[in-house]
Amino acid sequence: MKVATVQMNIKFADIQHNVSRAKELIENSNARLIVLPELFNTGYMFDSPEEILSFSEDTNGYTIKVLESIAKSKECYITGGFAEKDNNNIYNSSFLIGPTGLCGIYRKIHLFRDEKRVFKPGDLPLRLYEIDGFNIGLMICFDWLFPEISRSYALMGADIICHSANLVLPFCPDALITRALENRMFFILSNRIGCESMGDKLLKFIGKSEIVAPNGDVLIRAGADVEGIFEVEIDPLQARDKNITPLNNIFEDRRCDMYSEKLLKPKTKE
Ligand code: ACM
């Protein structure tokens, strides 16, 4: 399966520009599965639900319609982030679109910093999507820092995690090597480049989009400042082998009898 990550600069609040830039990049690819960044069509630094409202879209909106027509003509699957409007709520969401239309939506569970003022936290149960017999999970940016989400997907049978991001902290591209190894899954990280500012706040996005294999190999990693679509051929069946050594299987060797539920919650003062 050929898979691709798109790394692009994003013009704040210019949906037409960003969607047509993504379209241009996708049209240069013959990958089956393509990942775009978080909020790839709107940009990131919105201050309030009111400010992002006119840039948010429902699942019949312009962005999804354009990508549906590309996915249909190229017979590919495309995932990426957008501000999803659902009745009076706005979510930091990602879509998965295939040749026959929208497959589904993921809503970011772990909101980062000021996103907590703008978006409702994700409320949809984790689920996998099947593409060509392989199982695909979606997550968005800061979700990576919570190993529970990757492990949940792994236990559900995921082969590939599509990770749409607007990373500003430096840790994720290296940390995903560990996520891939500890779960024996592929990760496709699509990050953006460029800067955004709001008042005296400035964010620089770190690029370094990458595709990581279940054995921790970084199959491709983009630079910090380049735009492009970066693709590799993978065999998703590699993610079905959960053995680290002939005598160590990452699922069977778990000692659930030794892990305390209490460890999953922060300690409270007695
Ligand atoms: C992030 O979650 N966009 C850092």
Coordinates of C-alpha atoms and ligand atoms in Angstrom, one line a residue:
M1 CA 0.0 0.0 0.0
K2 CA 1.4 3.4 -1.0
V3 CA 0.8 5.9 1.8
A4 CA 1.6 9.6 1.9
T5 CA 2.0 12.5 4.3
V6 CA 1.3 16.1 3.2
Q7 CA 3.4 18.8 4.8
M8 CA 2.2 22.3 3.9
N9 CA 2.1 25.9 5.0
I10 CA -1.4 27.1 5.9
K11 CA -2.8 30.6 5.3
F12 CA -4.8 31.6 8.3
A13 CA -8.6 31.9 7.6
D14 CA -8.2 31.3 3.9
I15 CA -10.1 28.0 3.2
Q16 CA -10.1 28.4 -0.6
H17 CA -6.3 28.9 -0.7
N18 CA -5.5 26.0 1.7
V19 CA -7.9 23.5 0.0
S20 CA -6.6 24.3 -3.4
R21 CA -2.9 24.0 -2.2
A22 CA -3.8 20.6 -0.7
K23 CA -5.5 19.5 -3.9
E24 CA -2.4 20.5 -5.9
L25 CA -0.2 18.4 -3.7
I26 CA -2.5 15.4 -3.7
E27 CA -2.8 15.5 -7.5
N28 CA 0.9 14.9 -7.7
S29 CA 0.6 11.6 -5.8
N30 CA -0.7 8.1 -6.6
A31 CA -0.8 7.0 -2.9
R32 CA -3.8 5.1 -1.7
L33 CA -3.9 6.8 1.7
I34 CA -3.0 10.4 2.2
V35 CA -2.8 12.3 5.4
L36 CA -3.2 16.1 5.7
P37 CA -2.4 18.3 8.8
E38 CA -4.8 19.3 11.6
L39 CA -7.1 22.2 10.7
F40 CA -5.5 22.1 7.3
N41 CA -8.1 24.3 5.7
T42 CA -8.5 27.1 8.3
G43 CA -5.3 27.5 10.2
Y44 CA -4.9 27.2 14.0
M45 CA -4.9 30.3 16.2
F46 CA -8.5 31.1 16.7
D47 CA -9.4 32.8 19.9
S48 CA -13.0 31.7 20.6
P49 CA -15.9 29.6 19.2
E50 CA -17.4 32.8 17.8
E51 CA -14.2 33.6 15.9
I52 CA -14.0 30.2 14.3
L53 CA -17.7 29.8 13.7
S54 CA -17.7 31.2 10.1
F55 CA -14.8 29.0 9.2
S56 CA -16.3 25.8 10.6
E57 CA -18.1 23.4 8.3
D58 CA -20.5 20.5 8.7
T59 CA -19.9 17.2 6.9
N60 CA -21.7 18.6 3.8
G61 CA -19.4 21.6 3.6
Y62 CA -17.1 22.9 0.9
T63 CA -13.9 21.3 2.1
I64 CA -15.3 17.8 2.3
K65 CA -17.1 18.2 -1.0
V66 CA -13.8 19.2 -2.8
L67 CA -11.9 16.3 -1.2
E68 CA -14.6 13.8 -2.0
S69 CA -14.3 14.6 -5.7
I70 CA -10.5 14.2 -5.6
A71 CA -10.8 10.9 -3.7
K72 CA -13.3 9.7 -6.2
S73 CA -11.2 10.6 -9.3
K74 CA -8.0 9.3 -7.8
E75 CA -9.5 6.3 -6.1
C76 CA -7.7 7.2 -2.9
Y77 CA -8.5 7.8 0.8
I78 CA -7.8 11.2 2.3
T79 CA -7.8 12.2 6.0
G80 CA -7.1 15.6 7.5
G81 CA -8.3 18.1 10.1
F82 CA -11.1 20.7 9.9
A83 CA -13.2 22.7 12.3
E84 CA -16.4 20.7 12.4
K85 CA -19.7 22.4 13.2
D86 CA -22.4 20.1 14.6
N87 CA -25.5 22.1 15.7
N88 CA -24.1 24.6 18.2
N89 CA -20.9 22.8 18.9
I90 CA -17.5 23.1 17.2
Y91 CA -15.0 20.3 17.3
N92 CA -11.4 20.0 16.3
S93 CA -12.1 17.0 14.0
S94 CA -10.6 14.9 11.2
F95 CA -12.4 13.3 8.3
L96 CA -11.7 10.1 6.4
I97 CA -12.9 10.3 2.8
G98 CA -12.7 7.5 0.3
P99 CA -13.6 6.9 -3.3
T100 CA -17.3 6.6 -2.5
G101 CA -17.5 9.6 -0.1
L102 CA -17.2 10.3 3.6
C103 CA -16.3 7.3 5.7
G104 CA -16.4 9.0 9.1
I105 CA -15.2 11.6 11.6
Y106 CA -12.9 11.6 14.6
R107 CA -13.1 14.5 17.1
K108 CA -9.9 15.4 19.0
I109 CA -10.1 14.0 22.5
H110 CA -7.1 15.8 24.1
L111 CA -7.3 19.5 23.5
F112 CA -4.1 21.5 23.7
R113 CA -3.8 24.9 25.6
D114 CA -6.1 27.6 24.1
E115 CA -8.0 25.0 22.1
K116 CA -9.9 24.4 25.3
R117 CA -11.6 27.8 24.9
V118 CA -12.4 27.2 21.2
F119 CA -13.5 23.6 20.8
K120 CA -15.7 21.0 22.5
P121 CA -13.6 18.0 23.5
G122 CA -14.2 14.9 21.3
D123 CA -17.2 12.8 22.3
L124 CA -17.2 10.1 19.6
P125 CA -16.0 6.5 20.6
L126 CA -12.8 5.4 19.0
R127 CA -13.3 3.3 15.9
L128 CA -11.3 1.8 13.1
Y129 CA -11.9 2.1 9.4
E130 CA -11.1 -0.7 6.9
I131 CA -9.2 0.1 3.8
D132 CA -8.2 -2.8 1.5
G133 CA -8.5 -5.2 4.4
F134 CA -6.3 -3.1 6.8
N135 CA -7.5 -1.2 9.9
I136 CA -7.0 2.5 10.2
G137 CA -7.3 4.7 13.3
L138 CA -7.3 8.5 13.4
M139 CA -5.9 10.9 16.0
I140 CA -5.1 14.6 16.2
C141 CA -1.9 16.3 17.3
F142 CA -1.7 16.4 21.2
D143 CA -3.5 13.1 21.4
W144 CA 0.0 11.5 20.8
L145 CA 1.0 12.5 24.3
F146 CA -1.6 10.1 25.8
P147 CA -0.4 6.6 25.2
E148 CA -3.8 5.3 26.1
I149 CA -5.3 6.3 22.7
S150 CA -2.6 4.5 20.6
R151 CA -2.8 1.5 22.9
S152 CA -6.6 1.4 22.6
Y153 CA -6.4 1.5 18.8
A154 CA -3.7 -1.3 18.9
L155 CA -5.9 -3.5 21.1
M156 CA -8.8 -2.9 18.7
G157 CA -6.6 -4.2 15.9
A158 CA -5.2 -1.1 14.2
D159 CA -2.5 -1.5 11.5
I160 CA -2.0 2.2 10.7
I161 CA -2.6 5.4 12.7
C162 CA -3.2 8.6 10.7
H163 CA -2.0 11.5 12.8
S164 CA -3.0 15.0 11.6
A165 CA -1.1 17.6 13.5
N166 CA -0.1 21.3 14.1
L167 CA 2.9 20.5 16.3
V168 CA 4.7 23.2 18.2
L169 CA 6.5 21.3 20.9
P170 CA 9.6 19.5 19.7
F171 CA 9.0 16.0 21.1
C172 CA 6.4 14.2 18.9
P173 CA 8.4 13.1 15.8
D174 CA 10.9 11.2 18.0
A175 CA 8.3 10.0 20.5
L176 CA 6.2 8.4 17.7
I177 CA 9.0 6.0 17.2
T178 CA 8.2 4.7 20.7
R179 CA 4.5 4.7 20.1
A180 CA 5.1 2.6 16.9
L181 CA 7.4 0.2 18.7
E182 CA 5.3 -0.3 21.8
N183 CA 2.2 -1.0 19.7
R184 CA 3.8 -2.5 16.6
M185 CA 1.8 -0.2 14.3
F186 CA 2.5 2.2 11.5
F187 CA 2.1 5.9 12.1
I188 CA 1.6 8.5 9.4
L189 CA 2.3 12.0 10.9
S190 CA 1.2 15.0 8.8
N191 CA 2.4 18.3 10.3
R192 CA 2.3 21.8 9.0
I193 CA 5.0 24.4 8.7
G194 CA 5.1 28.2 9.0
C195 CA 4.1 30.6 11.9
E196 CA 0.9 32.1 13.2
S197 CA 0.5 34.9 15.7
M198 CA -2.4 36.3 17.8
G199 CA -1.7 39.4 19.9
D200 CA 1.6 38.8 21.5
K201 CA 1.5 35.0 21.1
L202 CA 3.5 33.5 18.3
L203 CA 3.5 29.8 17.3
K204 CA 6.1 28.2 15.0
F205 CA 5.0 24.8 13.6
I206 CA 7.9 22.3 13.5
G207 CA 7.3 20.3 10.3
K208 CA 9.1 16.9 10.4
S209 CA 6.1 15.0 9.0
E210 CA 7.0 11.3 8.9
I211 CA 6.0 7.7 8.4
V212 CA 7.2 5.2 11.1
A213 CA 7.1 1.4 10.8
P214 CA 6.1 -1.0 13.6
N215 CA 9.8 -1.8 14.2
G216 CA 10.5 1.9 14.9
D217 CA 12.1 2.6 11.5
V218 CA 11.5 6.1 10.3
L219 CA 10.7 5.3 6.7
I220 CA 10.6 9.0 5.7
R221 CA 10.8 12.3 7.5
A222 CA 10.3 15.7 6.0
G223 CA 12.5 18.7 6.9
A224 CA 11.4 21.5 9.3
D225 CA 10.5 24.0 6.6
V226 CA 9.6 22.2 3.3
E227 CA 6.3 21.8 1.7
G228 CA 5.5 18.6 -0.2
I229 CA 3.9 15.2 -0.3
F230 CA 6.1 12.4 1.0
E231 CA 5.2 8.9 0.2
V232 CA 6.4 5.3 0.8
E233 CA 5.2 1.8 0.0
I234 CA 4.4 -0.1 3.2
D235 CA 3.2 -3.6 4.0
P236 CA 0.5 -3.0 6.7
L237 CA 0.6 -6.8 7.5
Q238 CA 3.8 -6.1 9.4
A239 CA 1.6 -4.5 12.1
R240 CA 0.0 -7.9 12.7
D241 CA 3.2 -9.4 14.1
K242 CA 3.2 -8.4 17.8
N243 CA 6.3 -10.4 18.6
I244 CA 9.4 -8.4 19.7
T245 CA 11.4 -11.7 20.1
P246 CA 10.2 -15.2 19.5
L247 CA 9.4 -15.3 23.3
N248 CA 8.0 -11.8 23.7
N249 CA 4.6 -10.7 22.4
I250 CA 3.5 -7.2 23.3
F251 CA 0.0 -8.2 24.0
E252 CA 0.5 -11.6 25.6
D253 CA 3.3 -10.4 27.8
R254 CA 1.2 -7.7 29.4
R255 CA 0.6 -8.3 33.1
C256 CA -2.8 -6.8 33.6
D257 CA -2.9 -8.5 37.0
M258 CA 0.0 -6.3 38.1
Y259 CA -1.3 -2.9 36.8
S260 CA -3.5 -1.0 39.1
E261 CA -6.5 1.0 38.0
K262 CA -5.2 3.6 40.5
L263 CA -2.2 4.1 38.2
L264 CA -4.5 5.4 35.6
K265 CA -5.7 8.3 37.7
P266 CA -3.6 11.1 39.3
K267 CA -2.9 10.5 43.0
T268 CA -5.2 12.6 45.2
K269 CA -4.2 13.9 48.6
E270 CA -5.4 11.6 51.5
Ligands
ACM1 C1 -1.7 20.6 19.1 O1 -2.3 19.7 19.7 N1 -2.2 21.2 18.0 C2 -0.4 21.1 19.6

